[in-house]
Tab-separated table of C-alpha atoms and ligand atoms in Angstrom:
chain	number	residue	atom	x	y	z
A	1	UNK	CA	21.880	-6.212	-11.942
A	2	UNK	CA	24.330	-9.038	-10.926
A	3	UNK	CA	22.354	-11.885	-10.245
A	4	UNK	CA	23.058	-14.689	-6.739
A	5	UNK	CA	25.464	-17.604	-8.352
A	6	UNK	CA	23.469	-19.716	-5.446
A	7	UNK	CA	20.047	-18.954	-7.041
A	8	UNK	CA	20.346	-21.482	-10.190
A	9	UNK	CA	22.461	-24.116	-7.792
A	10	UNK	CA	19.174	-24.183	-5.117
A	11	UNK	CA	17.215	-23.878	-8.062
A	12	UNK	CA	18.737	-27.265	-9.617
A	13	UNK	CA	18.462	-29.296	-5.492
A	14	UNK	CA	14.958	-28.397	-5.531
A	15	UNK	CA	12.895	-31.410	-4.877
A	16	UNK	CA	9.971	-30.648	-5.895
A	17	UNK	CA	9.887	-30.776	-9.931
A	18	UNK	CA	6.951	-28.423	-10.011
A	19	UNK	CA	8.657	-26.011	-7.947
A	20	UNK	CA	11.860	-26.649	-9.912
A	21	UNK	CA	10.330	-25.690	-13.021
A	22	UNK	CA	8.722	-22.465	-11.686
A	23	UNK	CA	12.434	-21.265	-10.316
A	24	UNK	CA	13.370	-21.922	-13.749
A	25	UNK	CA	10.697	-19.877	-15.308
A	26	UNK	CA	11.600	-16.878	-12.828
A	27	UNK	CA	15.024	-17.270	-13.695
A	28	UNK	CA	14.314	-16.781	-17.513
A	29	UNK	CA	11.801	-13.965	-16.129
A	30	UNK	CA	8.709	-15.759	-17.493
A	31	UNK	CA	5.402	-14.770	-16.333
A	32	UNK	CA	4.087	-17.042	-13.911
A	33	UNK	CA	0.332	-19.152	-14.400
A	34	UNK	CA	-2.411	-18.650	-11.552
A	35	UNK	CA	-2.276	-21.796	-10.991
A	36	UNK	CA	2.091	-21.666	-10.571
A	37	UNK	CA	1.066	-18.964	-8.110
A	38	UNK	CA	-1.279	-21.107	-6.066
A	39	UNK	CA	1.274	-23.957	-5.795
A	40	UNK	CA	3.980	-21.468	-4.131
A	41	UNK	CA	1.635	-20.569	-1.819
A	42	UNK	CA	0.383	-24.477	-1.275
A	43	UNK	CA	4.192	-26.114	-1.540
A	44	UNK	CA	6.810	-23.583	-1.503
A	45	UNK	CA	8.862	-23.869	1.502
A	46	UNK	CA	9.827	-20.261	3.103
A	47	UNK	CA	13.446	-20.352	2.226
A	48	UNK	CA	12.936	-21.071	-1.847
A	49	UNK	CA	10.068	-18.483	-2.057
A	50	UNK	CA	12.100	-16.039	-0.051
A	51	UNK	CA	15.671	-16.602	-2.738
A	52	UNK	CA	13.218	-16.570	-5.770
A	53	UNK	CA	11.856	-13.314	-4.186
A	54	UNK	CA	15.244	-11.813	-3.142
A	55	UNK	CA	16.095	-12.585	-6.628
A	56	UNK	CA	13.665	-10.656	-8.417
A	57	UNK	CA	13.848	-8.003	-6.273
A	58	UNK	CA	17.911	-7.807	-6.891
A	59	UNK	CA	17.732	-7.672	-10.449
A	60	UNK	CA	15.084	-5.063	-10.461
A	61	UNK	CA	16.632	-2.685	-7.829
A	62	UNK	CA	19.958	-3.702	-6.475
A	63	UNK	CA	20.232	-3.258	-2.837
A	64	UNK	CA	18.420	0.206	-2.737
A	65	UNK	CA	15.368	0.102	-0.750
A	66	UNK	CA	12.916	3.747	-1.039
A	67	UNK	CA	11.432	5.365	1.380
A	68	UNK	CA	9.597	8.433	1.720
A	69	UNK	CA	8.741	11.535	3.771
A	70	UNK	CA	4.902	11.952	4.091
A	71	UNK	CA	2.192	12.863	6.565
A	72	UNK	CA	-0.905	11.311	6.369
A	73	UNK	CA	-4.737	13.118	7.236
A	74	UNK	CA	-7.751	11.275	7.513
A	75	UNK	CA	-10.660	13.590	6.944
A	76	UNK	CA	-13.266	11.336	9.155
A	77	UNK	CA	-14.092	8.087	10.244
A	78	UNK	CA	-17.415	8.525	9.712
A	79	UNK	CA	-18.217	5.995	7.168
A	80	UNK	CA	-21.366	4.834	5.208
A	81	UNK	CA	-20.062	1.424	4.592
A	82	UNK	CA	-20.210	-1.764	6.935
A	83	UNK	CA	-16.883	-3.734	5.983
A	84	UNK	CA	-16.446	-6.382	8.456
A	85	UNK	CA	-12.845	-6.099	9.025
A	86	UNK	CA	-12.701	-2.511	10.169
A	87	UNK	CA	-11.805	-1.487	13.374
A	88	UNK	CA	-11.833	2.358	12.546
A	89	UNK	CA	-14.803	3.804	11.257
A	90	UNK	CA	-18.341	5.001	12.725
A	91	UNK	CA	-21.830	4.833	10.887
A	92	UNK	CA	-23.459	8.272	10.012
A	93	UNK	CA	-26.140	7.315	12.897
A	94	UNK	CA	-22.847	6.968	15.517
A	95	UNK	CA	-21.228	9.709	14.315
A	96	UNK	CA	-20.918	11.714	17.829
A	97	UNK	CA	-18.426	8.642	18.616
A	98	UNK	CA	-16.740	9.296	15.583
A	99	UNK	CA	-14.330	11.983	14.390
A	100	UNK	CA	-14.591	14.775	11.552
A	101	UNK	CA	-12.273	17.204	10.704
A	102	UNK	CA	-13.103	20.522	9.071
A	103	UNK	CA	-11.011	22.130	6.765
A	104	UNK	CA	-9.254	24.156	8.620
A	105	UNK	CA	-8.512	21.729	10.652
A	106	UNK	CA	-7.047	19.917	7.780
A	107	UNK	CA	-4.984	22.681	6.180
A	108	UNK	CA	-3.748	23.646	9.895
A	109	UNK	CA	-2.227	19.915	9.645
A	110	UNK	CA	-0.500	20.964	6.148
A	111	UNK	CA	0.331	24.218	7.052
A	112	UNK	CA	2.332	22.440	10.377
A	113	UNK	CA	4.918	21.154	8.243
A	114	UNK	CA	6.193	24.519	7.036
A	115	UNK	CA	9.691	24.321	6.030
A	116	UNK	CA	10.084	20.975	6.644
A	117	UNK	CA	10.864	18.104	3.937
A	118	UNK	CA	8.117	16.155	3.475
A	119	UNK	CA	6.857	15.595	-0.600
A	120	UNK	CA	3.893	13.576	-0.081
A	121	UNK	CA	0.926	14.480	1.777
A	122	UNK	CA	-1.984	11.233	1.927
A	123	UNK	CA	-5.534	11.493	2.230
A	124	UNK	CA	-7.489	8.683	2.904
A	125	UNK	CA	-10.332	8.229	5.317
A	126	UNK	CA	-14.201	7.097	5.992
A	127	UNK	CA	-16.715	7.759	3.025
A	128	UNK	CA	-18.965	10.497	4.593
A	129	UNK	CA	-22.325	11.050	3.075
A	130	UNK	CA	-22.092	15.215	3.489
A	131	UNK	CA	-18.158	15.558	2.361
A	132	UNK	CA	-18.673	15.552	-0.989
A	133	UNK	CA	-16.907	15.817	-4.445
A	134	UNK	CA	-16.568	19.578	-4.365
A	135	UNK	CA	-15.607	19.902	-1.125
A	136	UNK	CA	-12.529	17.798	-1.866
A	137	UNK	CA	-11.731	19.561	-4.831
A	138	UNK	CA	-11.875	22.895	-2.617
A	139	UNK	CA	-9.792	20.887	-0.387
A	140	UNK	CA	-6.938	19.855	-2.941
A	141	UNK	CA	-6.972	23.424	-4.197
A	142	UNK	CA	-6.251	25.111	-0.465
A	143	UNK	CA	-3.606	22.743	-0.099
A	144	UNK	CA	-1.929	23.228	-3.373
A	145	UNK	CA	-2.033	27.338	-2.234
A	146	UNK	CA	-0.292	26.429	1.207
A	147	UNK	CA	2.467	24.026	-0.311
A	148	UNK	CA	2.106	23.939	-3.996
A	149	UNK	CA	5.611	21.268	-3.823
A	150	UNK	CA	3.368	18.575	-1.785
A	151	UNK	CA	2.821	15.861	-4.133
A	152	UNK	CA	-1.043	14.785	-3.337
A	153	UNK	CA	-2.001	11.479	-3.584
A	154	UNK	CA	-5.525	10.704	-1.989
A	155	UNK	CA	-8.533	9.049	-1.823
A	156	UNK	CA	-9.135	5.111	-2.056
A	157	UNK	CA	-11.465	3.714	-5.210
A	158	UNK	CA	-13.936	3.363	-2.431
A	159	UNK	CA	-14.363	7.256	-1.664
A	160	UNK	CA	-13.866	8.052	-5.224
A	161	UNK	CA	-16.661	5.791	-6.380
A	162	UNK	CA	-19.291	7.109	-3.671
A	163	UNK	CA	-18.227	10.719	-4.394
A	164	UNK	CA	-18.723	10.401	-7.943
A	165	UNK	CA	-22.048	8.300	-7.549
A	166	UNK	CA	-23.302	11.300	-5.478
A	167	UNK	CA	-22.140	14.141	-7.603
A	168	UNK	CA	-24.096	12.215	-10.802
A	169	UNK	CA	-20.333	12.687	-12.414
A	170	UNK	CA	-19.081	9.824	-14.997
A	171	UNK	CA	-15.959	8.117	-12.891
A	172	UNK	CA	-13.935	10.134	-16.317
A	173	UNK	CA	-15.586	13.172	-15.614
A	174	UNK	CA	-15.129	13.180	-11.798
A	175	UNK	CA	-11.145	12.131	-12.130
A	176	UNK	CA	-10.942	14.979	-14.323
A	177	UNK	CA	-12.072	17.562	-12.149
A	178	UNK	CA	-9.972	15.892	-9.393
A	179	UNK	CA	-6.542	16.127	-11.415
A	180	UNK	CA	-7.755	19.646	-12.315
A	181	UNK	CA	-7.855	20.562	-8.923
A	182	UNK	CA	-4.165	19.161	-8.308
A	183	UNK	CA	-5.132	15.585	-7.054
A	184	UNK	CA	-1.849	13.985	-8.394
A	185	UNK	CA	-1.806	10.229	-7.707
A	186	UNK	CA	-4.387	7.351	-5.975
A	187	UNK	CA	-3.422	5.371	-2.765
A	188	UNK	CA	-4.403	1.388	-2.972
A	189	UNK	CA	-6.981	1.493	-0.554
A	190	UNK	CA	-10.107	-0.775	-0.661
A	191	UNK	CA	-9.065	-3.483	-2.895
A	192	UNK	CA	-9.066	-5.751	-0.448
A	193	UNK	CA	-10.021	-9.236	-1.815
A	194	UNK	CA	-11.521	-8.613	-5.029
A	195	UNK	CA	-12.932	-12.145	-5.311
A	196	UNK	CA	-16.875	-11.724	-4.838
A	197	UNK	CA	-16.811	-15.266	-2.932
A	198	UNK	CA	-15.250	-13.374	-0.307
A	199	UNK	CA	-15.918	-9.394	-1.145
A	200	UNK	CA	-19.470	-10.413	-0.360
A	201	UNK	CA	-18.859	-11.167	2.981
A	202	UNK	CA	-16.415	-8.887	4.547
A	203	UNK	CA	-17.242	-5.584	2.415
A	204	UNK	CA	-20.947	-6.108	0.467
A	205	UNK	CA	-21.758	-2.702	0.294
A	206	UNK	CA	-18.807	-0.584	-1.211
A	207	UNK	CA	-17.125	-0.470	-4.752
A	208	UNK	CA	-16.752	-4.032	-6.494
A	209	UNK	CA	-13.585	-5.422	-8.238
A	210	UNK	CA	-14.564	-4.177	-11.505
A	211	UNK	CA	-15.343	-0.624	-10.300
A	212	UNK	CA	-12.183	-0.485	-8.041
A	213	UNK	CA	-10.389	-1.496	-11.108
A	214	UNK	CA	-11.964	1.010	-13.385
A	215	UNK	CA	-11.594	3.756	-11.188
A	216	UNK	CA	-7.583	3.097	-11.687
A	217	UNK	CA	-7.672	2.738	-15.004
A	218	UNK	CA	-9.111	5.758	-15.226
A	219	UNK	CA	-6.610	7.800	-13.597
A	220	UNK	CA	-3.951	5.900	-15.298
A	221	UNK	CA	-5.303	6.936	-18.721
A	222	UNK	CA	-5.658	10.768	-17.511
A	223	UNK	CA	-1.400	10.257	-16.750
A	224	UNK	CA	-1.690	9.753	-13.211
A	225	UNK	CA	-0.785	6.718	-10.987
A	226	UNK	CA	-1.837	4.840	-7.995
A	227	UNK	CA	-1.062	2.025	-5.916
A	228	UNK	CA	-2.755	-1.467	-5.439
A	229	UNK	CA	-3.122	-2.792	-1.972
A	230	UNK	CA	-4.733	-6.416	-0.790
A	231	UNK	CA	-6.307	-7.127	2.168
A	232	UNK	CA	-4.390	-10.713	3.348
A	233	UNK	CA	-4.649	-13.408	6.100
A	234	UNK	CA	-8.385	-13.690	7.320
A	235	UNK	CA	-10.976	-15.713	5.231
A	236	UNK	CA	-9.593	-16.116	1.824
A	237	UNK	CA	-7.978	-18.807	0.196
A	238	UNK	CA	-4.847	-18.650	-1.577
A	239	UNK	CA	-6.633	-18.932	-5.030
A	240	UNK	CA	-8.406	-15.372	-3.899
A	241	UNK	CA	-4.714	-14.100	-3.263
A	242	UNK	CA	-3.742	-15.372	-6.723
A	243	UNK	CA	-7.197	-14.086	-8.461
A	244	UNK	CA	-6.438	-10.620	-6.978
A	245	UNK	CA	-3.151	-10.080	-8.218
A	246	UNK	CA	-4.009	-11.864	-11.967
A	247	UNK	CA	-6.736	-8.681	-11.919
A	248	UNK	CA	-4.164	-6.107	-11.459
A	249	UNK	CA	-1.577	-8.013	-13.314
A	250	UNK	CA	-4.057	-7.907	-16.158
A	251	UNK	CA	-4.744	-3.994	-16.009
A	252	UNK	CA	-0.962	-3.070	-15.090
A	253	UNK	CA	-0.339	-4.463	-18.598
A	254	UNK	CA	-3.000	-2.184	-19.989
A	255	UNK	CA	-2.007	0.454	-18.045
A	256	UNK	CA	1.628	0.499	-16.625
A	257	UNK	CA	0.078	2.736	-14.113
A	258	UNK	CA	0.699	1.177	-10.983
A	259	UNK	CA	3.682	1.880	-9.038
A	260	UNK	CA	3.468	-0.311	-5.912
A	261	UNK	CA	1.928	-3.297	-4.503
A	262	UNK	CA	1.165	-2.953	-0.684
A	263	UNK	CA	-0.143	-6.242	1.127
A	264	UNK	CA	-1.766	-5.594	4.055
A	265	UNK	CA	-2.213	-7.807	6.835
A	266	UNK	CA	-5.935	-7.681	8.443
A	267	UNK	CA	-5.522	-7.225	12.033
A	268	UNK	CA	-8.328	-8.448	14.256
A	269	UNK	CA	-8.620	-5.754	17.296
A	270	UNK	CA	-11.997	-4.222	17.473
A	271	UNK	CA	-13.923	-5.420	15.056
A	272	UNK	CA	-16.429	-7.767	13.160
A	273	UNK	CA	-13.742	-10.262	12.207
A	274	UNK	CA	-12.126	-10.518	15.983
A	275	UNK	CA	-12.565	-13.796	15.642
A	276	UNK	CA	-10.135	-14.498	13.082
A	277	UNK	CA	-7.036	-15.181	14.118
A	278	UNK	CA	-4.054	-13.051	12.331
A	279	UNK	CA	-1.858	-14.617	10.080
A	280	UNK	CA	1.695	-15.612	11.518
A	281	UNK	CA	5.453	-14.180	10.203
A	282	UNK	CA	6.185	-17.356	8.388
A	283	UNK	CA	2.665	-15.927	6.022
A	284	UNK	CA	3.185	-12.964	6.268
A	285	UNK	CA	6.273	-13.229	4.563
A	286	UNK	CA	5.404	-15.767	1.822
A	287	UNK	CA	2.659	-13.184	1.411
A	288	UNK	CA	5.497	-10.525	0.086
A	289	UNK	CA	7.427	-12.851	-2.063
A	290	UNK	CA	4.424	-14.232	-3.935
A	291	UNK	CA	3.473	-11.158	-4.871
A	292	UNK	CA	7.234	-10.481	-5.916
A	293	UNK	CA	7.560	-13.373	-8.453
A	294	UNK	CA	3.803	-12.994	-9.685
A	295	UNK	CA	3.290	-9.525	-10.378
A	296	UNK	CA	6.278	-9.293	-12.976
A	297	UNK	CA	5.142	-6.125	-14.329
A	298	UNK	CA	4.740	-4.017	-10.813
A	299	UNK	CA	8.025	-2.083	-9.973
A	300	UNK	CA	7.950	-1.845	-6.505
A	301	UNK	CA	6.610	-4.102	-3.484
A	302	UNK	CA	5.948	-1.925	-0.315
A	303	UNK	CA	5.881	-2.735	3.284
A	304	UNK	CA	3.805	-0.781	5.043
A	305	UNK	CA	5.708	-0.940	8.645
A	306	UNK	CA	2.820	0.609	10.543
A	307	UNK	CA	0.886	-2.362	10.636
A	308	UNK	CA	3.570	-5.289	10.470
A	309	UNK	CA	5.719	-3.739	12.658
A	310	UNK	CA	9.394	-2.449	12.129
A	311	UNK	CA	11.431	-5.810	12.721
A	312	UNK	CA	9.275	-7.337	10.240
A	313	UNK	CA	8.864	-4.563	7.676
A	314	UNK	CA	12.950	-4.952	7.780
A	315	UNK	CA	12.629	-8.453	7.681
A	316	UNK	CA	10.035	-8.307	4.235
A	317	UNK	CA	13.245	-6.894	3.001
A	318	UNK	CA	14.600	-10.394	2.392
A	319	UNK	CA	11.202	-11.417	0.883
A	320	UNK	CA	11.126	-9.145	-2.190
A	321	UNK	CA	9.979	-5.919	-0.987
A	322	UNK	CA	12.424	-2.686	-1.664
A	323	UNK	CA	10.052	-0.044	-0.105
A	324	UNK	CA	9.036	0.984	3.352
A	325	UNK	CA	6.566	3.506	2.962
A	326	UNK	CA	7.392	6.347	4.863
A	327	UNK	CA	7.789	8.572	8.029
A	328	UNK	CA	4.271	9.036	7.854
A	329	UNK	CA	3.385	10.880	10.903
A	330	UNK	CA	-0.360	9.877	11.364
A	331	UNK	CA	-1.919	11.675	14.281
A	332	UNK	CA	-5.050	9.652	13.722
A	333	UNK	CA	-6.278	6.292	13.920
A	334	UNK	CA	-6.679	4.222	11.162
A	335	UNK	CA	-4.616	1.715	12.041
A	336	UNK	CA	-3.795	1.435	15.920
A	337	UNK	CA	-7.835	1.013	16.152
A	338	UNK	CA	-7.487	-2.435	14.343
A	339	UNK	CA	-4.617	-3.295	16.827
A	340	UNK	CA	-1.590	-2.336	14.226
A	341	UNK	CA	1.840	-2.378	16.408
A	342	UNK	CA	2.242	1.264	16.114
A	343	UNK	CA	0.287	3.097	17.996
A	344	UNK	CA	0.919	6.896	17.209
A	345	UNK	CA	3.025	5.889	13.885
A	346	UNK	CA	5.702	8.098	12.805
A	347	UNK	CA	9.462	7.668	12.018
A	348	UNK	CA	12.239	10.244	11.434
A	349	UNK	CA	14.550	10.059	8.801
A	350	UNK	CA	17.414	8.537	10.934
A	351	UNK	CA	15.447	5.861	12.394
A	352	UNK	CA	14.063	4.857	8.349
A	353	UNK	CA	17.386	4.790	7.069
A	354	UNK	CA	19.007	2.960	10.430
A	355	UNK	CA	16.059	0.544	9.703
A	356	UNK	CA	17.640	-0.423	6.134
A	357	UNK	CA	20.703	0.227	6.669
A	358	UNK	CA	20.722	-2.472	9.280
A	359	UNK	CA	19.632	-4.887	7.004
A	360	UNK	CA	23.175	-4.108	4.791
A	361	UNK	CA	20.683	-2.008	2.165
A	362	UNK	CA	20.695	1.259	0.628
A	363	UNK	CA	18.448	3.786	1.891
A	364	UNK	CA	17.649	6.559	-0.728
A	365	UNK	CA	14.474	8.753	-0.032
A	366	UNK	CA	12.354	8.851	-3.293
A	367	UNK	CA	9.617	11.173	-4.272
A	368	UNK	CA	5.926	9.361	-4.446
A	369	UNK	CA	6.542	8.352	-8.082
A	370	UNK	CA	9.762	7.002	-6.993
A	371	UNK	CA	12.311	9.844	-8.327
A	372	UNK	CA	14.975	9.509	-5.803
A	373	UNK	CA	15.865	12.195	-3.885
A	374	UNK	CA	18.546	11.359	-1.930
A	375	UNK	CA	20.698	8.755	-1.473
A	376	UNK	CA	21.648	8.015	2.811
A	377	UNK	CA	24.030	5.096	2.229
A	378	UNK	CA	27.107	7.533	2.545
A	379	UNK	CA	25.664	10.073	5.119
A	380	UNK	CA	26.164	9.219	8.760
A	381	UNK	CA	23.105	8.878	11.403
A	382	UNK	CA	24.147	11.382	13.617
A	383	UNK	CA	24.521	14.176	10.662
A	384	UNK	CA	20.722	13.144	9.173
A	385	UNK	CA	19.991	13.627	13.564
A	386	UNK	CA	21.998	17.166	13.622
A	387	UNK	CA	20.044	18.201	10.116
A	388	UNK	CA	16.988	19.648	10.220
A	389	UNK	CA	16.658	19.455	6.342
A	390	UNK	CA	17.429	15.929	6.465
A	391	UNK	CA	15.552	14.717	9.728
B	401	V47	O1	-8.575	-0.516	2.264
B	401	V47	C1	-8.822	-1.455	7.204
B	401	V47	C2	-7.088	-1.454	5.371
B	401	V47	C3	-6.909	0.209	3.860
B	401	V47	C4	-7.977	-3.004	8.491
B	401	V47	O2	-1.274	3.589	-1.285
B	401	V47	C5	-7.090	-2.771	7.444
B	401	V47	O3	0.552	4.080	-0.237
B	401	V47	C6	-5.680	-4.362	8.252
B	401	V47	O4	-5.310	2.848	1.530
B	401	V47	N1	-6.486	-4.673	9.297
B	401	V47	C7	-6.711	1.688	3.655
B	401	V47	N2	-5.940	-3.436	7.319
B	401	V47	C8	-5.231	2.009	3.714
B	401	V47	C9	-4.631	2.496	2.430
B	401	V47	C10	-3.145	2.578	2.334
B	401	V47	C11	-2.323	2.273	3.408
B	401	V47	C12	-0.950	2.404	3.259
B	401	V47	C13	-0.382	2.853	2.094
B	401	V47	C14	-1.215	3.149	1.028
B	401	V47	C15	-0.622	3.633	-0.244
B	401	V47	C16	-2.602	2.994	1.147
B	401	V47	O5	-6.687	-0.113	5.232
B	401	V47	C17	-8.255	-0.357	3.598
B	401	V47	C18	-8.132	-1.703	4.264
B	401	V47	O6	-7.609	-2.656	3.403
B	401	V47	N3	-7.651	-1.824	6.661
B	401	V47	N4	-9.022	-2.176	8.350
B	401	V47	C19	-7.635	-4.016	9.444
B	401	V47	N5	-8.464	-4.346	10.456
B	402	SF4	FE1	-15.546	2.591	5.513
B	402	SF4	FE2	-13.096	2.098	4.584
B	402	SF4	FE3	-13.809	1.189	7.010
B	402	SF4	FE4	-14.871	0.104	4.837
B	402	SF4	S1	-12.665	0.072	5.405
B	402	SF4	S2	-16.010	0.741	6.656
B	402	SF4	S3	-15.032	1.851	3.446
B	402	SF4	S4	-13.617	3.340	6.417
C-alpha cells in the first residue's frame, strides 16, 4: 500500500525525541516495547497517535473498511458471576427479574432470518448454572439444521470455562466437542483487563488471564479463530492497557489465531462502577490507535458502534480501525442496560455502507473470517435500499 508522504515529514517536526524515535520504529514496522506503548498513551498528542495509526492501518488495508451482516442472541442474563462493571446480568437467586430464553425461542430467532443475507449469527450471554455444555452443543447442532451457511461464532472464554468446569471436560476436550457440533469461531468477550491488580476488583470470580488466554489458544490450535476484546476507561492504568495487549501480542505470535481487536469502552449506567466516570472522545480514540501501532501482528481493529456510537465508530476510522462490526440486530439487552447509545441496535446495509462511505472509505461486506463478500464502493444507496438481497 502507498504510504502518506506527510507521515515521515511530521515524523521528522516531532518534538518529542522519544516520540520521534517510536514514529520511526513504526515507520520501519518495528515492534513496539511496553514501555514505547505506555509513553504514547502518557505523551502522545492526539494528532501524532492518530497519523501513526492512520498509517498502519493504510498500509495494511488501503481505504477498505469491513463490515458484516450478523444477528446477535443472548441466551440469558442470568449470570453466576458478580463483575462490577455490568449493567446486564441477574444472579441465579434474582433470576425472575432476569431473562432466559429456551430453545425454541432461540432457533425461532434463527429461523426469522430466512432468506435473508446475514453470515454470522453471535452467541454470547450470562453464564447460567443449568444451561450447560450439552445443551449448547444441541443448540449449535439445531442451528446448523435450520441454516447450515450461518457461520457460528459464540460463547466468551468466560462461558466456555464454567461450561467446561461443570461438564468435568479438559478445556481440549470440551472445544472439541464444540467444533464437532459446528461451533466455528470465539467472540472476545471477558478479557476485560487481564491485569490481576485490577481483574481482582471488577471481575474476582470468573476466568483469569491465563485461562481466558488458554481457552483461545485452544481453539486456535483445533483451526478455529476468535477475537480479543478489552474492557477500557474505568480503573486501570495505562500500563494495564499495555500489559493486556503484550498478553495477546504474545499468544497471537504463537497462534496467528486472532482476527480482531475490539476495545470496548465501559459504560457506567446501572451498575457497580456508576461511579466512574466514562472516558471522553479524545481517549477513546487514543484508545484505538494504541492498539493499532502495538498489536503489529493483529489484522484488523474493530469498532464496535453499538456502544461508542455511530459518529464516533466513523470517527475511530481515522484512528486505525478498518472494521465496524456489523448490522447486528440485537433484540436484547446487553448493551443499552449499561447505557450504550443504541438502544435497540441494528443497522441496514445502506446505513453501514453510508456510514463509511461518508468518511471517503470503501465499504466491502466480509464474511466473519474476513473473506469479502462484496464490495459497495461502486453500488449506489438507493439500489442496496431497493435490494432485498443487499439490504
Ligand atoms: O466481556 C459488559 C462487555 C463484553 C459492560 O467478538 C461492557 O465480535 C462496556 O463479547 N460497559 C461482551 N462493556 C461482549 C462481547 C463482544 C461484543 C462485540 C463484539 C464481539 C466480537 C464480542 O461486554 C464483556 C464486557 O467486556 N461489557 N458490561 C459495560 N458496562
Ligand atoms: Fe456475567 Fe458476563 Fe456480566 Fe460478568 S460481564 S456478570 S460474566 S454476564
Amino acid at each position: 500500500m502507498q504510504e502518506d508522504a506527510a507521515l515521515p515529514e511530521l515524523i521528522r517536526l516531532e518534538k518529542n525525541k522519544e516520540l520521534q524515535q517510536i514514529g520511526n520504529k513504526i515507520l520501519h514496522q518495528e515492534r513496539l516495547t511496553p514501555r514505547e506503548g505506555v509513553l504514547l498513551y502518557e505523551q502522545g498528542s492526539l494528532s501524532y497517535l492518530g497519523a501513526l495509526a492512520n498509517g498502519v492501518r493504510e498500509r495494511l488495508h488501503g481505504d477498505t473498511t469491513y463490515f458484516n451482516r450478523n444477528f446477535h442472541i443472548e441466551p440469558t442474563n442470568v449470570c453466576v458471576f458478580s463483575c462490577k462493571f455490568c449493567s446486564y446480568s441477574r444472579l441465579y437467586a434474582h433470576r425472575e427479574e432476569g431473562w432466559e430464553l429456551s430453545m425454541d425461542q432461540m432457533l425461532d430467532i434463527v429461523r426469522s432470518y430466512e432468506g435473508k443475507p446475514v453470515t454470522e449469527v453471535h452467541i454470547v450471554g450470562g453464564v447460567h448454572p443449568k444451561l450447560n455444555l450439552p445443551y449448547f452443543i444441541e443448540l449449535i447442532g439445531k442451528i446448523r439444521e435450520i441454516r447450515p451457511d450461518l457461520h457460528i461464532k459464540g460463547f466468551t472464554a468466560v462461558e466456555l470455562d464454567y461450561m467446561f468446569r461443570k461438564a468435568k471436560v479438559t478445556v481440549e476436550e470440551g472445544m472439541q466437542l464444540l467444533k464437532q457440533a459446528g461451533l466455528q469461531s470465539l467472540p472476545g468477550g471477558g478479557a476485560e483487563i487481564f491485569h490481576p491488580e485490577v481483574r481482582e476488583i471488577i471481575c474476582h470470580d470468573k476466568v483469569d488471564a491465563e485461562g481466558w488466554l488458554r481457552i483461545h489458544e485452544t481453539a486456535h490450535g483445533l483451526g478455529m479463530h476468535s477475537n480479543a476484546t478489552m474492557l477500557y476507561g474505568h480503573i486501570e492504568q495505562y500500563r494495564h492497557r499495555i500489559d493486556h495487549m503484550e498478553r495477546l501480542r504474545q499468544l497471537q505470535d504463537k497462534t496467528g489465531g486472532f482476527n480482531t481487536f475490539i476495545p470496548l469502552k465501559f459504560r457506567n449506567k446501572n451498575n457497580d462502577m456508576s461511579h466512574v466516570k466514562e472516558s471522553g472522545i479524545i481517549e477513546d480514540m487514543k484508545v484505538y490507535a494504541v492498539a493499532r501501532l502495538y498489536l503489529d501482528n493483529f489484522p484488523h481493529v474493530k469498532a464496535y458502534w453499538p456502544m461508542l456510537g455511530r459518529q464516533k465508530a466513523q470517527l475511530t476510522l481515522s484512528f486505525g480501525v478498518n472494521d465496524i462490526d456489523g448490522t447486528i440486530d440485537d433484540s436484547t439487552k446487553i448493551y443499552s442496560m449499561a447505557g450504550s447509545e443504541e438502544q435497540r441496535p441494528t443497522m441496514n446495509t445502506a446505513q453501514l455502507v453510508t456510514l463509511i462511505k461518508q468518511v471517503k472509505r470503501k465499504p466491502v461486506e466480509r464474511d466473519t473470517l474476513y473473506n469479502p463478500i462484496r464490495d459497495y464502493t461502486d453500488i449506489d444507496i438507493r439500489e442496496i435500499e431497493l435490494n432485498p438481497l443487499l439490504n
